Short mmCIF file of C-alpha atoms in Angstrom, two decimals:
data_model
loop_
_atom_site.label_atom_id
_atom_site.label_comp_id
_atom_site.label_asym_id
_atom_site.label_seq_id
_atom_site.Cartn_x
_atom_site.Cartn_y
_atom_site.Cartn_z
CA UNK A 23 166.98 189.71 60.78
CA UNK A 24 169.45 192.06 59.55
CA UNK A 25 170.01 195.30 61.24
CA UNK A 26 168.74 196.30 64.59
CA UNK A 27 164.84 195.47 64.92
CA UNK A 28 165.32 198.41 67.78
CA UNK A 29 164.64 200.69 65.04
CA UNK A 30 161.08 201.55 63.10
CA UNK A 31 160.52 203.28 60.29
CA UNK A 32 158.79 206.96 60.87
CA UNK A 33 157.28 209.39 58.85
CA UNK A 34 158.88 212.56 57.65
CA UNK A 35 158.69 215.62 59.32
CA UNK A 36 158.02 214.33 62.79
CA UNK A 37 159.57 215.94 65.45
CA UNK A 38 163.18 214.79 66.96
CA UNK A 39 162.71 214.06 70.13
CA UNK A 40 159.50 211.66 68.70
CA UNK A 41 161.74 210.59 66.15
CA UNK A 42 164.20 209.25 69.08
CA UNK A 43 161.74 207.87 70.61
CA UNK A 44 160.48 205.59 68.06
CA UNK A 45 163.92 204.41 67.39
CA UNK A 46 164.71 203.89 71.00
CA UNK A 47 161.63 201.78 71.13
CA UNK A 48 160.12 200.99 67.22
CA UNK A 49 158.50 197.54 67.21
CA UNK A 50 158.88 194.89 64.75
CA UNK A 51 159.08 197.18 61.83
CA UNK A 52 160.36 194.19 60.19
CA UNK A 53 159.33 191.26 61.83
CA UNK A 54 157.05 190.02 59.73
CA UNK A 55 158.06 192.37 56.76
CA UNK A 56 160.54 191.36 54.45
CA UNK A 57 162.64 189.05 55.44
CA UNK A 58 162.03 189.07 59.15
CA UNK A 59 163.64 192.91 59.55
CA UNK A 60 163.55 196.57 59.50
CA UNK A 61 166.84 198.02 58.42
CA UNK A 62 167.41 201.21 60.68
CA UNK A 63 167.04 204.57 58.11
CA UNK A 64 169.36 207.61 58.92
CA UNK A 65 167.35 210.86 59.41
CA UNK A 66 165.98 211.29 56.25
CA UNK A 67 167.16 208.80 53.82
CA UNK A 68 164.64 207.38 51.27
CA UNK A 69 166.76 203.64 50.85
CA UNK A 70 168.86 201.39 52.55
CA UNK A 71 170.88 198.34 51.28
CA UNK A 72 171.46 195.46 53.53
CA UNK A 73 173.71 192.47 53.53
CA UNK A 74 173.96 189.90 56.22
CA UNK A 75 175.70 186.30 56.42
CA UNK A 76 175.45 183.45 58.71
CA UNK A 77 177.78 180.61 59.19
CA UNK A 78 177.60 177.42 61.80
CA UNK A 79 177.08 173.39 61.66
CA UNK A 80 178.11 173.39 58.43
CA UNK A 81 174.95 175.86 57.12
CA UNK A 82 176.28 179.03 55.29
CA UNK A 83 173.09 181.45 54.70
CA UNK A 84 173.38 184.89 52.99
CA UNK A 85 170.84 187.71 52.47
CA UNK A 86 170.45 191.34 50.49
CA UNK A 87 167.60 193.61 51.32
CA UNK A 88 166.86 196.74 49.67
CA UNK A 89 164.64 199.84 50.99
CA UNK A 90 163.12 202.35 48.92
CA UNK A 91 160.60 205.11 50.26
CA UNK A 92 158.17 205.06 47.72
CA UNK A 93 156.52 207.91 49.67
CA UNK A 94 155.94 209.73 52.80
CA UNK A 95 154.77 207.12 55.03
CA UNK A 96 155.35 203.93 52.53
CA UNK A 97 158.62 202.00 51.88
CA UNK A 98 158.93 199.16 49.25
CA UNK A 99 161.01 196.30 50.12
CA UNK A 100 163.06 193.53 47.77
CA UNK A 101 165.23 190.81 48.95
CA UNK A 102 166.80 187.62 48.19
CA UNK A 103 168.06 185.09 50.69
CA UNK A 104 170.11 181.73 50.32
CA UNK A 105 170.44 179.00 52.47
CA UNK A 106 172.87 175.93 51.69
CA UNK A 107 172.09 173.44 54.87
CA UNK A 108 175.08 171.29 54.99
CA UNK A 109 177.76 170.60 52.27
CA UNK A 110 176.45 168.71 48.81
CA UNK A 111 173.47 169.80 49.20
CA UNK A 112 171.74 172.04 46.53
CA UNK A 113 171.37 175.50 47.73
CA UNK A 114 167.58 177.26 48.66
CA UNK A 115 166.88 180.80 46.87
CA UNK A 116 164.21 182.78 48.40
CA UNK A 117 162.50 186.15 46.70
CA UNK A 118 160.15 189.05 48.25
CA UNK A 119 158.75 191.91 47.72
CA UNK A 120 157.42 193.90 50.46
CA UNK A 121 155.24 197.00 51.41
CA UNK A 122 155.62 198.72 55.13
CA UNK A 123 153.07 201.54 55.45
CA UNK A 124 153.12 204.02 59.08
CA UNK A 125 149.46 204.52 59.74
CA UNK A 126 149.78 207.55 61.85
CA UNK A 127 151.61 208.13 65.02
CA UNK A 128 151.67 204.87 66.33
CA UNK A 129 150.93 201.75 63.50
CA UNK A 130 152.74 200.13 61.71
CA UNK A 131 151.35 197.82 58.68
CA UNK A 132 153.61 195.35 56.60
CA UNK A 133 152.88 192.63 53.90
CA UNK A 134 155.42 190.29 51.89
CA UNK A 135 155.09 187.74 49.64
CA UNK A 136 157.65 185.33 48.78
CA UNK A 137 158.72 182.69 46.62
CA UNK A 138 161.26 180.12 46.90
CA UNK A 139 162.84 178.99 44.10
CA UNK A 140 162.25 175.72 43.09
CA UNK A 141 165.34 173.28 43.84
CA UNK A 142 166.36 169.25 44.40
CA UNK A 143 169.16 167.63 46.23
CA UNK A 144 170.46 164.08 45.00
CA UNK A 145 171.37 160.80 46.71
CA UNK A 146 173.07 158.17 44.84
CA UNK A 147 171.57 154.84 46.24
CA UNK A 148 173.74 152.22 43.74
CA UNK A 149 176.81 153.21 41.30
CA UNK A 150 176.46 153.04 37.88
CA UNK A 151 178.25 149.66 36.30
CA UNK A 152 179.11 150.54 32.48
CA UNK A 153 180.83 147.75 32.00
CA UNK A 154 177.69 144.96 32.79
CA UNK A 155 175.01 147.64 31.47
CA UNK A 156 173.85 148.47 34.87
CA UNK A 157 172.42 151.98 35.62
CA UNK A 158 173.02 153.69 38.40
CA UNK A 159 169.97 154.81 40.72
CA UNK A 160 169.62 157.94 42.21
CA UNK A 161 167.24 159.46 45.34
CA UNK A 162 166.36 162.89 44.28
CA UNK A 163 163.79 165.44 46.77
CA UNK A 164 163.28 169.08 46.25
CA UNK A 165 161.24 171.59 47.06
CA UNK A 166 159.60 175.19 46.14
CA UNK A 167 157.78 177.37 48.32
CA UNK A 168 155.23 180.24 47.79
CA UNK A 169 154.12 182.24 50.69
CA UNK A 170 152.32 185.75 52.28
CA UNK A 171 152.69 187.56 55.48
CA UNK A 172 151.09 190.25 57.16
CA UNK A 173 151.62 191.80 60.36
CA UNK A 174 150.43 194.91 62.19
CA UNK A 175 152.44 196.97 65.04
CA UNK A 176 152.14 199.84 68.14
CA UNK A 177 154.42 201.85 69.41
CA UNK A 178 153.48 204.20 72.38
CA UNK A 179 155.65 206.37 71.01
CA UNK A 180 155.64 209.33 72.85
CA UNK A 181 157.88 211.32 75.70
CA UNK A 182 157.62 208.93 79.20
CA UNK A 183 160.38 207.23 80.83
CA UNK A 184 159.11 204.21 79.77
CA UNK A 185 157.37 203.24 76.60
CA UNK A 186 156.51 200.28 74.87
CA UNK A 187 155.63 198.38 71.57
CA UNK A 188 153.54 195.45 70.44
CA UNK A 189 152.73 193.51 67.63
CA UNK A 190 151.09 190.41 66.21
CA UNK A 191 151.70 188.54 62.18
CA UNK A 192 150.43 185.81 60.33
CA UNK A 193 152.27 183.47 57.79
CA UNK A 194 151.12 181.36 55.36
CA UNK A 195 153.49 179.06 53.27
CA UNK A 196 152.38 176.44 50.78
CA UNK A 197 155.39 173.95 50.08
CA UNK A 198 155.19 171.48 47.15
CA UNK A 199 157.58 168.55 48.57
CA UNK A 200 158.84 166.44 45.69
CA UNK A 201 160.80 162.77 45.83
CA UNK A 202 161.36 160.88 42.66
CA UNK A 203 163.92 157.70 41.76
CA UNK A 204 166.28 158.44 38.59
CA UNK A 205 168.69 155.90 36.81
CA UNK A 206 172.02 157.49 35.16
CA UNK A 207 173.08 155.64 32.32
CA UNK A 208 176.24 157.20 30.38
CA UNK A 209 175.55 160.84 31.87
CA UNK A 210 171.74 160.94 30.90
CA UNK A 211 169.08 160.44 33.94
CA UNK A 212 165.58 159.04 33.08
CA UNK A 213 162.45 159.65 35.72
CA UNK A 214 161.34 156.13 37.12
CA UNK A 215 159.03 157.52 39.94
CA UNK A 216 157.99 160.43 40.92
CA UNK A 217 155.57 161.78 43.54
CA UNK A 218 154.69 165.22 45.14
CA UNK A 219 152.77 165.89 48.43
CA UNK A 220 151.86 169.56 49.44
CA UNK A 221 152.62 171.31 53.17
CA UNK A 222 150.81 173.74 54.33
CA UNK A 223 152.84 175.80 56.96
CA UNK A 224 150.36 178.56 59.19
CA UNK A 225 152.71 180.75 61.67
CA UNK A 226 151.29 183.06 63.97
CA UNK A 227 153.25 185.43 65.93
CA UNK A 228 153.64 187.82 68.83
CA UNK A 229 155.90 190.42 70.35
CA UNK A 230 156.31 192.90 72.92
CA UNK A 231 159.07 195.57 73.57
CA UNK A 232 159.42 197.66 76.85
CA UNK A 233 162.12 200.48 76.77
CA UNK A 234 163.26 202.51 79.97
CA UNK A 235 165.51 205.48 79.81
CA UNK A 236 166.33 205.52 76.62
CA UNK A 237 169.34 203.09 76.80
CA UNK A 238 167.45 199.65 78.06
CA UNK A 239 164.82 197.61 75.76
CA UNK A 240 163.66 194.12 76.67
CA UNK A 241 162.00 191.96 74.47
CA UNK A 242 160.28 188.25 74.23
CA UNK A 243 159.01 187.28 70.63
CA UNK A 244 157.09 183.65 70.67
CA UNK A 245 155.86 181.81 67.58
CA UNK A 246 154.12 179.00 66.58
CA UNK A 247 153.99 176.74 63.53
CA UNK A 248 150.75 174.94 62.36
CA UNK A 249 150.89 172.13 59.83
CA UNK A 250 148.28 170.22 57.01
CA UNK A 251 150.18 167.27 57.72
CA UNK A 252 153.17 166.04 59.39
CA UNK A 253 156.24 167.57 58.45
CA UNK A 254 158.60 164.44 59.40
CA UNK A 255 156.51 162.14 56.71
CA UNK A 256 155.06 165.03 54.41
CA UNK A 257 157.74 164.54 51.02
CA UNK A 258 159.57 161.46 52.79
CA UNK A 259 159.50 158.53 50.63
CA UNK A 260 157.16 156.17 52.61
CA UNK A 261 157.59 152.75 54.16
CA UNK A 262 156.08 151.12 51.09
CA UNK A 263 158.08 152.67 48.86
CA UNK A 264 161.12 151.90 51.10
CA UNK A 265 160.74 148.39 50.84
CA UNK A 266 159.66 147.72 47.00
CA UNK A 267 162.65 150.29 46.44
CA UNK A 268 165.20 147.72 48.29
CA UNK A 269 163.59 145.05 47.18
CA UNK A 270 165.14 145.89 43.97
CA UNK A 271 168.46 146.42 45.24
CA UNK A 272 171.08 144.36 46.42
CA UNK A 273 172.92 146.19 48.82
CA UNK A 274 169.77 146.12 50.88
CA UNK A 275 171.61 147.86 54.03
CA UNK A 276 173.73 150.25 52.23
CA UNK A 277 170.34 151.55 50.27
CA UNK A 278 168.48 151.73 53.52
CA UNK A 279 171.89 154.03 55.30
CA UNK A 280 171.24 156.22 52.32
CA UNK A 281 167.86 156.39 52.38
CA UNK A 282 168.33 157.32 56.22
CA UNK A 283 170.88 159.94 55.37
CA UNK A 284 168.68 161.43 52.88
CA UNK A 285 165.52 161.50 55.13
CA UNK A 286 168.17 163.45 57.76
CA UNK A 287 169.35 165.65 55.12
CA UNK A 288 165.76 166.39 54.20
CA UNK A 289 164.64 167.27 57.50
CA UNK A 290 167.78 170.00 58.32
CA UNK A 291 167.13 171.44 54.87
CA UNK A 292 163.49 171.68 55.12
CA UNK A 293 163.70 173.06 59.06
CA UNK A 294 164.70 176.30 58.06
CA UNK A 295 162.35 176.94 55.89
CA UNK A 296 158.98 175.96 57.36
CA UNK A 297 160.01 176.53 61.10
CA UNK A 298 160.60 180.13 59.97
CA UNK A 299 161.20 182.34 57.20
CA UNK A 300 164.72 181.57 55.98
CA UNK A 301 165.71 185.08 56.39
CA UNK A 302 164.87 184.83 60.62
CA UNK A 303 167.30 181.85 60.60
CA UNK A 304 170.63 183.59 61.84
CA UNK A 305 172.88 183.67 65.03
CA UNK A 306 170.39 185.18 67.48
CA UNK A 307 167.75 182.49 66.26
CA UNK A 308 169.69 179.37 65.58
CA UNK A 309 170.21 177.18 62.97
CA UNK A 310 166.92 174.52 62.96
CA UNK A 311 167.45 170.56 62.70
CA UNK A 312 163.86 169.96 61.96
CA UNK A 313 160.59 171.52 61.95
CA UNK A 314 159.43 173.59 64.81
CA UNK A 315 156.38 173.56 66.52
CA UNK A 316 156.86 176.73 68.51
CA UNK A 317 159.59 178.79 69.83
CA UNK A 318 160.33 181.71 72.52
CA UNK A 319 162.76 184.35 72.24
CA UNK A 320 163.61 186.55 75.09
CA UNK A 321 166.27 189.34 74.98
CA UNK A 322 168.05 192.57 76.69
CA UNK A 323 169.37 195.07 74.49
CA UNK A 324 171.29 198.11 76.29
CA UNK A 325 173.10 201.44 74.44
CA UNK A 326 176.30 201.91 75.50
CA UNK A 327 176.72 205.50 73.41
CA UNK A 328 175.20 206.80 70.58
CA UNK A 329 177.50 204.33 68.26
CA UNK A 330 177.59 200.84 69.88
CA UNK A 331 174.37 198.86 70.99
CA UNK A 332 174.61 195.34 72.76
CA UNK A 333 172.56 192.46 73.00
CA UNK A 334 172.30 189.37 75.18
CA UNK A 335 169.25 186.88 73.84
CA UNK A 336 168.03 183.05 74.90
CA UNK A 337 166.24 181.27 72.25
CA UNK A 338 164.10 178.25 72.80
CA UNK A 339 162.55 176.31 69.96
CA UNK A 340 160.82 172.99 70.82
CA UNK A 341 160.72 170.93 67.11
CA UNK A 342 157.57 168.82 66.39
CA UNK A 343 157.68 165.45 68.26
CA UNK A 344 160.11 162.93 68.13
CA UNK A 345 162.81 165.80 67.89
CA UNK A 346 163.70 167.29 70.79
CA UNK A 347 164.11 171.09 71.38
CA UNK A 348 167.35 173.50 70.89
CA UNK A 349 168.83 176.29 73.35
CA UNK A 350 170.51 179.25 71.89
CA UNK A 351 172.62 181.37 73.88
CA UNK A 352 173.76 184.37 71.65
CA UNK A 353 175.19 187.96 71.58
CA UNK A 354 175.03 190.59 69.32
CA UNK A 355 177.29 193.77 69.18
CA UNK A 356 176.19 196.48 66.49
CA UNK A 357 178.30 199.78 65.90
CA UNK A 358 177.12 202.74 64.12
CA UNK A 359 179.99 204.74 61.36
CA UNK A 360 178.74 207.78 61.42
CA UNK A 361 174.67 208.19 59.80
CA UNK A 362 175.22 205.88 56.41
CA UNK A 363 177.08 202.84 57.95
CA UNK A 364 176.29 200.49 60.91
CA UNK A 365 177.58 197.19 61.30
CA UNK A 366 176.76 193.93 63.52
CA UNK A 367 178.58 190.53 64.75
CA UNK A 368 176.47 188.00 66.78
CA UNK A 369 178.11 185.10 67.69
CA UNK A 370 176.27 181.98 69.69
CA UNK A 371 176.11 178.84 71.09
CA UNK A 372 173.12 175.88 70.53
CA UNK A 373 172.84 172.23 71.83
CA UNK A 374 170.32 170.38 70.15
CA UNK A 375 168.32 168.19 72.11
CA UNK A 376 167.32 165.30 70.16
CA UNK A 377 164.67 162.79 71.68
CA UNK A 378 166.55 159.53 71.43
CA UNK A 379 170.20 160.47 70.07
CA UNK A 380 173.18 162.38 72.26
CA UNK A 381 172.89 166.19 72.28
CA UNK A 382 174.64 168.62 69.84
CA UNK A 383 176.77 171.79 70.96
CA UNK A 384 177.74 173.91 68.20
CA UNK A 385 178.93 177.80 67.52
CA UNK A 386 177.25 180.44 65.22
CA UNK A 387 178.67 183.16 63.50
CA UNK A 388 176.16 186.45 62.10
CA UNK A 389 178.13 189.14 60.08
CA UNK A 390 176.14 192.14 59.13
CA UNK A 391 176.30 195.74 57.44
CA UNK A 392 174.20 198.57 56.18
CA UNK A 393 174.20 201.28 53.82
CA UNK A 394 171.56 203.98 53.98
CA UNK A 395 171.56 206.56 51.48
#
């Protein structure tokens, strides 16, 4: 996600016009490294410090990314990512720690592991009544995640007009989905049902690269998403427990809006984090309403000069059924301040698609820098 994926690591000592040539046409140093990106390396620095936030349909996300060469063909990489999906809603903290090894001229080999921090978002279904001794109840759902990804890439690397890169990865997530009931009673909240049902999220991967000249790369990534169970019930509180819960209520059809809201609320949160890493959420990619089941990414990148590099992308993700499938129209502007700096903007546009409601049209904002040192 953050920084220019044009760009792959390289080992020292390799000769400049190879070293162009891998930058001009590095694959997916990063794409399933950590968090979903390689950050570009000036000629022979050992780290790198990324930042990168999005902003759009009321989701603000936010990354950091560190790089440290660790030796001469291995690079260690940390990062932390937060998502917040849509105001009052808790926000999602993600850790990693990755390893990106160069296995010769031509391979590149990366592993992550993550873990997101466990967190819970609350509904309040009925206000508390001091005065008749009535507790209030509250809807509460969370959610951790612990996860691993590997992924293995080629670049031809070498002196044609054309070259090209490929690559393939593998994700696997495990996502303990909780739901519980509370009452609040003079500040204090007591546990009167609780459940937890676990997701299993498998993600393979594929991508291709073909670079002409120097100045012209086109790209298509494609993934899909593979589930234990489905995601739309997976965590939800079920039908049964819908209707003992407002059989206990009075407001039968206010409880059951907020129980609807809260399933919605649910499903935008948890979209971003099983239909990809959190980190590949962003401008380029779109901001997910629910889980995917696979999505296509094509894209033209073209180098103006040695400073500015443009982008023009279509994304396509088609959600699981029932919920319709997004287009994202987005482009991406990065310029280079001298060998320590380069910055990025990408700004978008997605309409969501939903099966049975009126489509959604809505603009994304991706702000970007990096420091390599």
């Amino acid at each position: 996600m953050q920084g220019d994926k044009a760009t792959c690591r390289q080992p020292v000592g390799r000769p400049a016009r190879a070293s162009a040539c891998l930058k001009a046409g590095g694959v997916l140093c990063a794409l399933l490294g950590l968090l979903g990106a390689c950050p570009a390396r000036a000629e022979g620095a050992d780290s790198s410090l990324t930042l990168e936030a999005s902003a759009g349909r009321g989701y603000g996300l936010w990354s950091l990314l560190g790089d440290v060469g660790v030796g001469e063909a291995t690079f260690l990489t940390l990062g932390y990512t937060g998502v917040r999906p849509e105001a009052g809603t808790a926000a999602t903290h993600q850790v990693s720690v990755g390893v990106d090894h160069l296995a010769g001229e031509h391979w590149l080999l990366s592993g992550v592991v993550s873990l997101g921090l466990n967190k819970g978002s609350n509904t309040a279904l009925t206000q508390e009544l001091p005065r008749l001794n009535v507790p209030g109840l509250t809807a509460r759902t969370g959610y951790g995640s612990q996860g691993v990804q590997l992924a293995a890439g080629y670049d031809s690397a070498g002196f044609a007009r054309v070259e090209y890169g490929l690559d393939a990865g593998m994700g696997l997530h495990r996502y303990p989905l909780r739901r519980q009931l509370l009452t609040v009673s003079d500040g204090a909240t007591t546990v009167r049902y609780a459940q937890e049902d676990i997701l299993w999220v498998a993600r393979p991967t594929l991508g291709a690269r073909l670079i002409w000249d120097g100045r012209w790369e086109l790209g298509l990534r494609g993934g899909f998403s593979l589930y234990s169970e489905d995601p739309l019930s997976a965590g939800q509180f079920t039908e049964a427990e819908w209707t003992a819960l407002e059989s206990q209520l009075e407001g039968r059809a206010a409880a059951r809006k907020a129980l609807a809201g809260l399933r919605k609320r649910q499903l935008r949160d948890l979209g971003a984090a099983v239909t990809r890493r959190m980190a590949d959420v962003n401008a380029g990619t779109g901001f997910p309403s629910a889980p995917a089941r696979f999505d296509l990414k094509p894209s033209l990148t073209w180098r103006l000069n040695p400073t500015v590099r443009g982008q023009l992308s279509y994304a396509f993700t088609r959600y699981v059924p029932t919920q319709g499938v997004a287009h994202v129209l987005a482009s991406r502007w990065t310029v280079r301040l001298g060998d320590p700096v380069r910055l990025w903007a990408s700004v978008a546009l997605q309409r969501d698609v939903p099966q049975d409601l009126p489509s959604e049209v809505s603009g994304l904002l991706t702000l970007g820098g990096e420091y390599t040192f």
